[in-house]
CSV table of C-alpha atoms and ligand atoms in Angstrom, one decimal:
chain,number,residue,atom,x,y,z
D,1,MET,CA,126.5,135.7,186.8
D,2,ILE,CA,125.3,133.9,183.7
D,3,GLU,CA,122.2,132.7,185.5
D,4,LEU,CA,121.6,136.3,186.8
D,5,LEU,CA,121.8,137.5,183.2
D,6,GLY,CA,119.3,134.9,182.1
D,7,ILE,CA,121.5,133.4,179.3
D,8,GLY,CA,122.3,130.0,180.8
D,9,HIS,CA,120.8,128.5,177.6
D,10,PHE,CA,123.9,129.5,175.7
D,11,PHE,CA,126.2,127.4,177.9
D,12,GLU,CA,124.6,124.0,177.4
D,13,LEU,CA,126.8,123.0,174.4
D,14,THR,CA,129.2,120.0,174.6
D,15,ARG,CA,132.9,120.7,174.2
D,16,SER,CA,132.9,119.7,170.5
D,17,GLU,CA,129.8,121.8,169.8
D,18,ALA,CA,131.5,124.8,171.5
D,19,ILE,CA,134.5,124.3,169.2
D,20,MET,CA,132.1,124.0,166.2
D,21,GLY,CA,130.4,127.2,167.3
D,22,PHE,CA,133.7,129.0,167.5
D,23,PHE,CA,134.5,128.1,163.9
D,24,THR,CA,130.9,128.6,162.5
D,25,PRO,CA,131.6,132.3,161.5
D,26,LEU,CA,134.7,131.3,159.6
D,27,ILE,CA,132.8,128.7,157.6
D,28,VAL,CA,130.0,131.2,157.1
D,29,TYR,CA,132.5,133.9,155.8
D,30,ALA,CA,134.1,131.4,153.4
D,31,VAL,CA,130.8,130.1,152.0
D,32,PHE,CA,129.4,133.6,151.5
D,33,PHE,CA,132.6,134.6,149.8
D,34,LEU,CA,132.4,131.7,147.3
D,35,VAL,CA,128.7,132.0,146.7
D,36,GLN,CA,129.0,135.8,146.1
D,37,LEU,CA,131.9,135.2,143.8
D,38,ILE,CA,130.3,132.5,141.7
D,39,LEU,CA,126.7,133.8,141.4
D,40,PRO,CA,125.9,136.4,138.7
D,41,GLY,CA,125.6,140.0,139.8
D,42,ARG,CA,124.9,143.3,138.2
D,43,ARG,CA,127.8,145.7,137.8
D,44,VAL,CA,127.1,149.3,138.6
D,45,PRO,CA,129.1,152.4,139.0
D,46,GLY,CA,129.1,153.6,142.6
D,47,TYR,CA,129.3,157.1,144.2
D,48,VAL,CA,132.7,157.1,145.7
D,49,ILE,CA,135.5,158.2,143.3
D,50,ASN,CA,138.5,156.0,142.8
D,51,PRO,CA,141.5,158.3,143.3
D,52,GLU,CA,143.6,156.2,140.9
D,53,THR,CA,141.2,156.6,137.9
D,54,GLY,CA,139.3,159.7,138.9
D,55,LYS,CA,136.1,157.8,138.0
D,56,PRO,CA,133.4,156.3,140.3
D,57,ARG,CA,134.3,152.8,141.6
D,58,ASN,CA,132.6,149.8,140.2
D,59,TYR,CA,130.6,147.3,142.2
D,60,ARG,CA,129.1,143.9,141.5
D,61,LEU,CA,125.8,143.5,143.4
D,62,ASN,CA,124.1,140.2,144.1
D,63,GLY,CA,123.1,140.4,147.7
D,64,MET,CA,119.5,139.5,147.3
D,65,LEU,CA,120.4,136.3,145.4
D,66,VAL,CA,123.0,135.3,148.0
D,67,PHE,CA,120.6,136.0,150.9
D,68,LEU,CA,117.7,134.0,149.3
D,69,ILE,CA,119.9,131.0,148.7
D,70,MET,CA,121.3,131.1,152.2
D,71,LEU,CA,117.7,131.4,153.6
D,72,ILE,CA,116.7,128.3,151.6
D,73,VAL,CA,119.8,126.4,152.7
D,74,TRP,CA,118.9,127.2,156.3
D,75,ALA,CA,115.1,126.7,156.0
D,76,PHE,CA,115.5,123.2,154.5
D,77,GLU,CA,118.5,122.3,156.7
D,78,LEU,CA,120.4,121.4,153.5
D,79,THR,CA,123.7,121.3,155.3
D,80,GLY,CA,122.3,119.2,158.1
D,81,MET,CA,122.7,122.1,160.5
D,82,PRO,CA,119.7,122.3,162.8
D,83,HIS,CA,117.5,125.5,162.6
D,84,ASP,CA,118.4,126.6,166.1
D,85,TRP,CA,122.2,126.1,165.7
D,86,PHE,CA,123.1,129.7,164.9
D,87,PHE,CA,121.3,130.9,168.0
D,88,ARG,CA,122.5,128.2,170.4
D,89,SER,CA,126.1,128.8,169.3
D,90,SER,CA,125.9,132.6,169.6
D,91,ILE,CA,128.5,133.1,172.4
D,92,TYR,CA,131.1,130.9,170.8
D,93,ALA,CA,130.4,132.3,167.4
D,94,VAL,CA,130.9,135.9,168.7
D,95,ALA,CA,134.2,134.8,170.3
D,96,GLY,CA,135.3,133.1,167.0
D,97,GLY,CA,134.0,135.8,164.8
D,98,THR,CA,136.0,138.4,166.8
D,99,VAL,CA,139.2,136.4,166.6
D,100,PHE,CA,138.8,136.1,162.8
D,101,ALA,CA,137.9,139.8,162.5
D,102,ILE,CA,141.2,140.6,164.2
D,103,ILE,CA,143.1,138.4,161.8
D,104,PHE,CA,141.3,140.0,158.8
D,105,THR,CA,142.0,143.5,160.2
D,106,ILE,CA,145.7,142.8,160.5
D,107,ILE,CA,145.8,141.6,156.9
D,108,ALA,CA,143.6,144.5,155.6
D,109,THR,CA,145.7,147.1,157.4
D,110,PHE,CA,149.3,145.9,157.0
D,111,THR,CA,149.0,145.0,153.3
D,112,GLN,CA,148.2,148.7,152.6
D,113,PRO,CA,150.5,151.6,152.4
D,114,GLU,CA,150.9,153.7,155.6
D,115,GLY,CA,148.5,156.6,155.6
D,116,LYS,CA,148.3,159.8,157.8
D,117,VAL,CA,147.6,157.7,160.9
D,118,LYS,CA,151.0,156.6,162.3
D,119,SER,CA,149.8,154.7,165.4
D,120,ARG,CA,149.6,151.0,164.5
D,121,PHE,CA,146.7,150.5,166.9
D,122,LEU,CA,144.7,153.4,165.4
D,123,ALA,CA,145.5,152.3,161.9
D,124,CYS,CA,144.0,148.9,162.7
D,125,TRP,CA,141.0,150.4,164.3
D,126,PHE,CA,140.1,152.8,161.5
D,127,GLY,CA,141.8,150.9,158.6
D,128,ARG,CA,144.1,152.3,155.9
D,129,ALA,CA,142.3,151.5,152.6
D,130,GLN,CA,139.0,153.1,151.8
D,131,GLU,CA,138.2,150.1,149.5
D,132,ILE,CA,139.6,146.7,148.9
D,133,SER,CA,138.4,144.6,146.1
D,134,PHE,CA,139.4,141.3,144.5
D,135,PHE,CA,139.2,139.5,141.1
D,136,ASN,CA,138.8,142.6,138.9
D,137,GLU,CA,136.2,144.2,141.2
D,138,ARG,CA,134.1,141.0,141.3
D,139,ILE,CA,134.1,141.2,145.1
D,140,ASP,CA,134.2,144.4,147.0
D,141,VAL,CA,135.1,143.8,150.6
D,142,LYS,CA,132.7,146.3,152.1
D,143,MET,CA,129.7,145.1,150.1
D,144,TYR,CA,130.7,141.5,150.8
D,145,MET,CA,130.7,142.2,154.5
D,146,TYR,CA,127.3,143.9,154.3
D,147,VAL,CA,125.9,140.8,152.6
D,148,VAL,CA,127.3,138.5,155.3
D,149,GLY,CA,126.2,140.8,158.2
D,150,GLY,CA,122.7,141.4,156.9
D,151,SER,CA,122.0,137.8,156.0
D,152,MET,CA,123.4,136.5,159.3
D,153,LEU,CA,121.3,139.1,161.2
D,154,SER,CA,118.1,137.7,159.7
D,155,LEU,CA,119.2,134.0,160.0
D,156,ASN,CA,120.2,134.5,163.7
D,157,ALA,CA,116.9,136.1,164.4
D,158,LEU,CA,115.0,133.3,162.7
D,159,SER,CA,117.2,130.7,164.4
D,160,GLY,CA,116.4,132.3,167.8
D,161,ALA,CA,112.7,132.2,167.0
D,162,VAL,CA,112.9,128.5,166.2
D,163,TYR,CA,114.8,127.9,169.5
D,164,HIS,CA,112.1,129.9,171.4
D,165,TYR,CA,109.3,127.8,169.8
D,166,GLN,CA,111.1,124.6,170.7
D,167,VAL,CA,111.3,125.7,174.3
D,168,PHE,CA,107.8,127.1,174.8
D,169,GLY,CA,105.6,125.6,172.1
D,170,GLU,CA,102.0,126.7,172.6
D,171,ASN,CA,103.1,129.2,175.2
D,172,ALA,CA,105.6,130.9,172.9
D,173,ASN,CA,105.7,134.7,172.7
D,174,PRO,CA,104.2,136.0,169.4
D,175,GLY,CA,106.5,139.0,169.8
D,176,VAL,CA,109.6,136.9,169.2
D,177,PHE,CA,108.2,135.7,165.8
D,178,ILE,CA,107.3,139.2,164.8
D,179,TYR,CA,110.8,140.4,165.9
D,180,ALA,CA,112.3,137.8,163.5
D,181,GLY,CA,109.9,139.0,160.8
D,182,PHE,CA,111.0,142.6,161.4
D,183,PHE,CA,114.6,141.9,160.8
D,184,THR,CA,113.9,139.6,157.8
D,185,PHE,CA,111.9,142.3,156.3
D,186,TYR,CA,114.6,144.9,157.1
D,187,ILE,CA,117.2,142.8,155.4
D,188,LEU,CA,115.1,142.0,152.4
D,189,ASP,CA,114.4,145.8,152.0
D,190,TYR,CA,118.2,146.4,152.3
D,191,PHE,CA,118.9,144.0,149.4
D,192,VAL,CA,116.1,145.5,147.3
D,193,PHE,CA,117.8,148.8,147.7
D,194,GLU,CA,121.4,147.5,147.8
D,195,ARG,CA,122.6,150.1,145.3
D,196,VAL,CA,121.5,152.9,147.7
D,197,GLN,CA,124.1,151.6,150.2
D,198,LEU,CA,126.8,152.9,147.8
D,199,TYR,CA,125.7,156.4,148.7
D,200,THR,CA,126.0,156.1,152.5
D,201,TYR,CA,128.4,157.0,155.3
D,202,ASP,CA,130.2,153.6,155.5
D,203,LEU,CA,131.1,153.7,151.8
D,204,ILE,CA,132.0,157.4,151.8
D,205,HIS,CA,133.8,157.9,155.1
D,206,GLU,CA,134.9,154.5,156.6
D,207,ASN,CA,138.1,152.6,155.8
D,208,VAL,CA,138.4,148.9,156.0
D,209,GLY,CA,139.6,148.5,159.6
D,210,PHE,CA,138.5,146.6,162.7
D,211,LYS,CA,135.7,149.1,163.3
D,212,LEU,CA,134.0,148.2,160.0
D,213,ILE,CA,135.1,144.6,159.8
D,214,TRP,CA,134.0,143.6,163.3
D,215,GLY,CA,131.0,146.0,163.0
D,216,CYS,CA,129.7,144.2,159.9
D,217,LEU,CA,130.8,140.6,160.4
D,218,VAL,CA,130.2,140.3,164.2
D,219,VAL,CA,128.1,143.2,165.5
D,220,TYR,CA,125.7,143.4,162.6
D,221,GLY,CA,125.6,139.7,161.9
D,222,TRP,CA,125.5,138.3,165.4
D,223,LEU,CA,125.2,141.0,168.1
D,224,PHE,CA,122.3,143.0,166.6
D,225,ILE,CA,120.0,140.2,168.0
D,226,LEU,CA,121.2,140.9,171.6
D,227,PRO,CA,117.7,141.6,172.9
D,228,LEU,CA,116.8,138.1,171.8
D,229,TRP,CA,119.7,136.6,173.8
D,230,GLY,CA,117.7,137.3,176.9
D,231,MET,CA,114.2,137.5,175.7
D,232,ALA,CA,114.1,134.1,174.0
D,233,ALA,CA,114.0,132.6,177.5
D,234,TYR,CA,110.6,134.3,178.4
D,235,PRO,CA,107.2,132.9,177.4
D,236,ASN,CA,104.1,134.7,176.1
D,237,PRO,CA,103.7,137.7,178.5
D,238,GLY,CA,100.0,136.7,178.8
D,239,PHE,CA,98.2,140.0,178.2
D,240,SER,CA,94.5,140.2,177.7
D,241,PRO,CA,93.3,139.7,174.1
D,242,ALA,CA,92.6,143.5,173.7
D,243,TRP,CA,96.0,144.5,175.1
D,244,THR,CA,97.7,141.8,173.0
D,245,ASN,CA,96.2,143.3,169.8
D,246,PHE,CA,97.1,146.8,170.8
D,247,TRP,CA,100.7,145.8,171.7
D,248,LEU,CA,101.4,143.8,168.5
D,249,ILE,CA,99.6,146.0,166.0
D,250,GLY,CA,100.8,149.2,167.6
D,251,THR,CA,104.4,148.0,167.7
D,252,SER,CA,104.3,146.8,164.1
D,253,ALA,CA,102.9,150.2,163.1
D,254,LEU,CA,105.8,151.9,164.9
D,255,PHE,CA,108.2,149.7,163.1
D,256,LEU,CA,106.7,150.5,159.7
D,257,LEU,CA,106.7,154.2,160.5
D,258,GLY,CA,110.4,154.1,161.4
D,259,TRP,CA,111.2,152.1,158.3
D,260,SER,CA,109.2,154.5,156.0
D,261,ILE,CA,111.0,157.5,157.4
D,262,SER,CA,114.4,155.9,157.1
D,263,ARG,CA,113.9,154.3,153.7
D,264,GLY,CA,112.1,157.5,152.4
D,265,ALA,CA,115.0,159.8,153.4
D,266,ASN,CA,117.7,157.4,152.0
D,267,LEU,CA,115.8,157.1,148.7
D,268,GLN,CA,115.3,160.8,148.5
D,269,LYS,CA,119.0,161.5,148.9
D,270,TYR,CA,119.9,158.7,146.4
D,271,THR,CA,117.4,160.1,143.8
D,272,PHE,CA,118.9,163.6,144.3
D,273,LYS,CA,122.5,162.3,144.0
D,274,ARG,CA,121.8,160.5,140.7
D,275,TRP,CA,119.3,162.9,139.2
D,276,PRO,CA,119.7,166.3,141.0
D,277,GLU,CA,116.8,168.0,139.1
D,278,ARG,CA,114.3,165.1,139.4
D,279,LYS,CA,111.3,165.4,141.8
D,280,PHE,CA,111.4,162.8,144.5
D,281,LEU,CA,108.5,160.3,143.9
D,282,GLY,CA,107.3,162.8,141.2
D,283,LEU,CA,106.1,165.1,144.0
D,284,ILE,CA,108.9,166.7,146.0
D,285,GLU,CA,110.9,169.4,144.3
D,286,PRO,CA,114.6,169.2,145.0
D,287,LYS,CA,115.8,172.4,146.7
D,288,TYR,CA,119.5,172.8,147.3
D,289,ILE,CA,122.3,175.1,148.2
D,290,GLN,CA,125.1,175.1,145.6
D,291,ALA,CA,128.5,174.7,147.3
D,292,GLY,CA,131.1,174.8,144.5
D,293,ASP,CA,130.3,171.7,142.4
D,294,ARG,CA,128.5,170.1,145.3
D,295,LYS,CA,124.8,170.4,146.2
D,296,ILE,CA,123.3,170.4,149.7
D,297,LEU,CA,119.7,169.1,149.6
D,298,TYR,CA,117.2,170.8,152.0
D,299,SER,CA,113.7,169.9,150.8
D,300,GLY,CA,111.4,167.1,151.7
D,301,LEU,CA,112.6,164.8,154.4
D,302,TRP,CA,116.0,166.6,154.3
D,303,GLY,CA,114.3,169.9,155.1
D,304,VAL,CA,112.8,168.6,158.4
D,305,ALA,CA,116.1,167.5,160.1
D,306,ARG,CA,119.6,167.0,158.9
D,307,HIS,CA,119.5,163.3,159.6
D,308,LEU,CA,115.8,162.3,159.7
D,309,ASN,CA,116.9,158.8,158.5
D,310,TYR,CA,118.5,158.3,162.0
D,311,MET,CA,115.2,159.2,163.6
D,312,GLY,CA,113.5,156.5,161.5
D,313,GLU,CA,116.1,154.0,162.7
D,314,GLY,CA,115.3,155.2,166.3
D,315,PHE,CA,111.6,154.5,165.9
D,316,LEU,CA,112.4,151.1,164.4
D,317,SER,CA,114.7,150.3,167.4
D,318,LEU,CA,112.0,151.4,169.8
D,319,SER,CA,109.6,149.0,168.2
D,320,ILE,CA,112.1,146.3,168.7
D,321,ALA,CA,112.4,147.1,172.4
D,322,LEU,CA,108.6,147.0,172.7
D,323,ILE,CA,107.8,143.9,170.6
D,324,PHE,CA,108.8,141.4,173.3
D,325,GLY,CA,106.1,142.6,175.7
D,326,TYR,CA,108.5,142.8,178.7
D,327,PHE,CA,108.8,146.5,178.9
D,328,THR,CA,111.1,146.7,182.0
D,329,ASN,CA,113.5,144.0,181.0
D,330,PHE,CA,117.0,145.4,180.2
D,331,TRP,CA,117.7,142.9,177.4
D,332,ALA,CA,114.8,144.3,175.3
D,333,TRP,CA,116.3,147.8,175.3
D,334,THR,CA,119.9,146.8,174.3
D,335,TYR,CA,119.4,147.4,170.6
D,336,LEU,CA,117.8,150.8,171.1
D,337,LEU,CA,120.7,151.8,173.4
D,338,PHE,CA,123.2,150.8,170.8
D,339,ILE,CA,121.4,152.6,168.0
D,340,VAL,CA,121.0,155.8,169.9
D,341,SER,CA,124.7,155.9,170.9
D,342,MET,CA,125.9,155.0,167.4
D,343,PHE,CA,123.8,157.5,165.6
D,344,SER,CA,124.4,160.3,168.1
D,345,TYR,CA,128.1,159.9,167.4
D,346,ARG,CA,127.7,159.4,163.7
D,347,GLN,CA,125.6,162.5,163.2
D,348,LEU,CA,128.2,164.7,164.9
D,349,ASP,CA,131.0,163.0,162.8
D,350,ASP,CA,129.0,163.3,159.6
D,351,ASP,CA,128.3,167.0,160.3
D,352,ARG,CA,132.1,167.6,160.8
D,353,HIS,CA,132.9,165.8,157.5
D,354,CYS,CA,130.2,167.6,155.6
D,355,ALA,CA,131.3,171.0,156.9
D,356,GLU,CA,134.8,170.2,155.5
D,357,LYS,CA,133.5,168.9,152.2
D,358,TYR,CA,130.9,171.6,151.5
D,359,GLY,CA,132.8,174.4,153.2
D,360,THR,CA,131.9,175.8,156.6
D,361,LYS,CA,130.0,178.8,155.2
D,362,LYS,CA,127.7,176.8,153.0
D,363,TRP,CA,127.2,174.2,155.7
D,364,ALA,CA,126.3,176.9,158.2
D,365,GLU,CA,123.8,178.2,155.7
D,366,TYR,CA,122.3,174.7,155.5
D,367,GLN,CA,122.2,174.4,159.3
D,368,GLU,CA,120.4,177.8,159.4
D,369,LYS,CA,117.8,176.5,157.0
D,370,VAL,CA,117.5,173.0,158.7
D,371,LYS,CA,117.9,173.7,162.4
D,372,TYR,CA,117.4,170.2,163.9
D,373,ARG,CA,120.0,167.4,163.7
D,374,ILE,CA,117.8,164.3,164.1
D,375,VAL,CA,114.5,164.9,165.8
D,376,PRO,CA,112.5,167.9,164.5
D,377,GLY,CA,111.6,170.4,167.2
D,378,ILE,CA,113.7,168.5,169.8
D,379,TYR,CA,117.3,167.8,168.8
Z,401,NDP,P1,123.6,159.0,155.2
Z,401,NDP,O1,123.0,158.1,154.2
Z,401,NDP,O2,122.8,160.2,155.7
Z,401,NDP,O3,125.0,159.5,154.6
Z,401,NDP,C1,125.7,160.7,155.0
Z,401,NDP,C2,126.3,161.3,153.8
Z,401,NDP,O4,125.2,161.8,152.9
Z,401,NDP,C3,127.1,162.6,154.1
Z,401,NDP,O5,128.4,162.2,154.4
Z,401,NDP,C4,127.0,163.3,152.8
Z,401,NDP,O6,127.9,162.7,151.9
Z,401,NDP,C5,125.6,163.1,152.4
Z,401,NDP,N1,124.7,164.1,152.8
Z,401,NDP,C6,124.3,164.3,154.1
Z,401,NDP,N2,123.4,165.3,154.2
Z,401,NDP,C7,123.2,165.8,152.9
Z,401,NDP,C8,122.4,166.8,152.3
Z,401,NDP,N3,121.6,167.6,153.0
Z,401,NDP,N4,122.5,167.0,151.0
Z,401,NDP,C9,123.3,166.2,150.2
Z,401,NDP,N5,124.1,165.2,150.7
Z,401,NDP,C10,124.0,165.0,152.1
Z,401,NDP,O7,124.0,158.3,156.5
Z,401,NDP,P2,124.4,156.8,156.8
Z,401,NDP,O8,125.2,156.2,155.8
Z,401,NDP,O9,124.9,156.8,158.2
Z,401,NDP,O10,123.0,156.0,156.9
Z,401,NDP,C11,122.4,155.4,155.8
Z,401,NDP,C12,121.2,154.6,156.2
Z,401,NDP,O11,121.6,153.4,156.8
Z,401,NDP,C13,120.4,155.3,157.3
Z,401,NDP,O12,119.0,155.0,157.1
Z,401,NDP,C14,120.8,154.7,158.5
Z,401,NDP,O13,119.9,154.8,159.5
Z,401,NDP,C15,121.1,153.2,158.0
Z,401,NDP,N6,122.1,152.6,158.9
Z,401,NDP,C16,121.6,151.7,159.8
Z,401,NDP,C17,122.4,151.1,160.6
Z,401,NDP,C18,121.9,150.2,161.7
Z,401,NDP,O14,122.7,149.7,162.4
Z,401,NDP,N7,120.6,149.9,161.8
Z,401,NDP,C19,123.9,151.3,160.6
Z,401,NDP,C20,124.3,152.3,159.6
Z,401,NDP,C21,123.4,152.9,158.8
Z,401,NDP,P3,128.3,163.4,150.4
Z,401,NDP,O15,128.1,164.8,150.5
Z,401,NDP,O16,129.7,163.0,150.2
Z,401,NDP,O17,127.3,162.7,149.5
């Protein structure tokens, strides 16, 4: 079965290496926690209101600094860990990361007061507390998990690229290196705009339960590179020079298009939330529907579809499927499949939440003005 899946390379570890692989996430989680705690950060008010004070929650952001330090530690092998370790230990790390995520979930759920959800299983899955923070809001659990997940996504992709080069050398697939570049760029961009994350679904609607903990610490950090699990074992697809240029440049352009749409939409909403009357990029007039003391934006990118940012993520995931140059290989498409399923569900869920928050009448007025959910003219 393992050979059939083409991931035999993950099962070459010795017994002690496998045990080390299992504990790697725990060590990573602890190191990130300490580094994030110790390093300076900027304190900012968030978007979500703390029900105890009636004021926005406070956050301490230092993701970029933490990420760059971890990147340097990995690049110069400062801990003695080889470059390809994260990739080679993936299977054992996912197993260990999942076990630790279950333990964190139990702690995060049962140390909190019982909420509306009575089932213990569902309480663990969705979580009870909207936020958990430590040391006078020096560490916010959600933002901490995003720093771990994002940084590990990039490090796992880079580690896989090094592994691939060690196996194939001159015959390596350039798509694999561009793939690692895509995710490193994606994560750098995330940290540049870390504050924008405070205005997103996970912060607004999610609680600290298994869904979020495992999602950030294991899925985001380790499993997002699933296409590479299979594709790292394939050499340069060997296209003609003209087709190689078309494939690599075209796919990179698709990635940048997806990123621009997604980043543009997120920034426009962020600008609108902080300064409701300010033109986006000095150009796009904010138009909105007033719903009580809330405002529904419907101009610019938010006038084209109700979640154009998800379409941007879709283009970006399509570029990831295409960048390996093995267009019929199932592994290459796993990330796109995940993203399409996740965002189809999330859009429906967000729509439901928004109809509650803004009132069904006003939300219906918005749906009338902006007819498409994600893809203009299609869906
Ligand atoms: P959004 O940033 O769109 O957040 C949804 C919230 O925004 C709503 O609950 C609502 O909250 C507010 N909102 C929605 N529509 C409007 C409107 N028209 N006017 C005013 N406010 C509105 O979604 P996500 O948090 O899911 O996504 C954020 C980004 O992160 C996206 O680019 C997404 O693609 C990306 N992402 C990527 C993932 C990945 O795996 N690659 C995973 C998750 C996210 P309220 O009214 O309370 O402000």
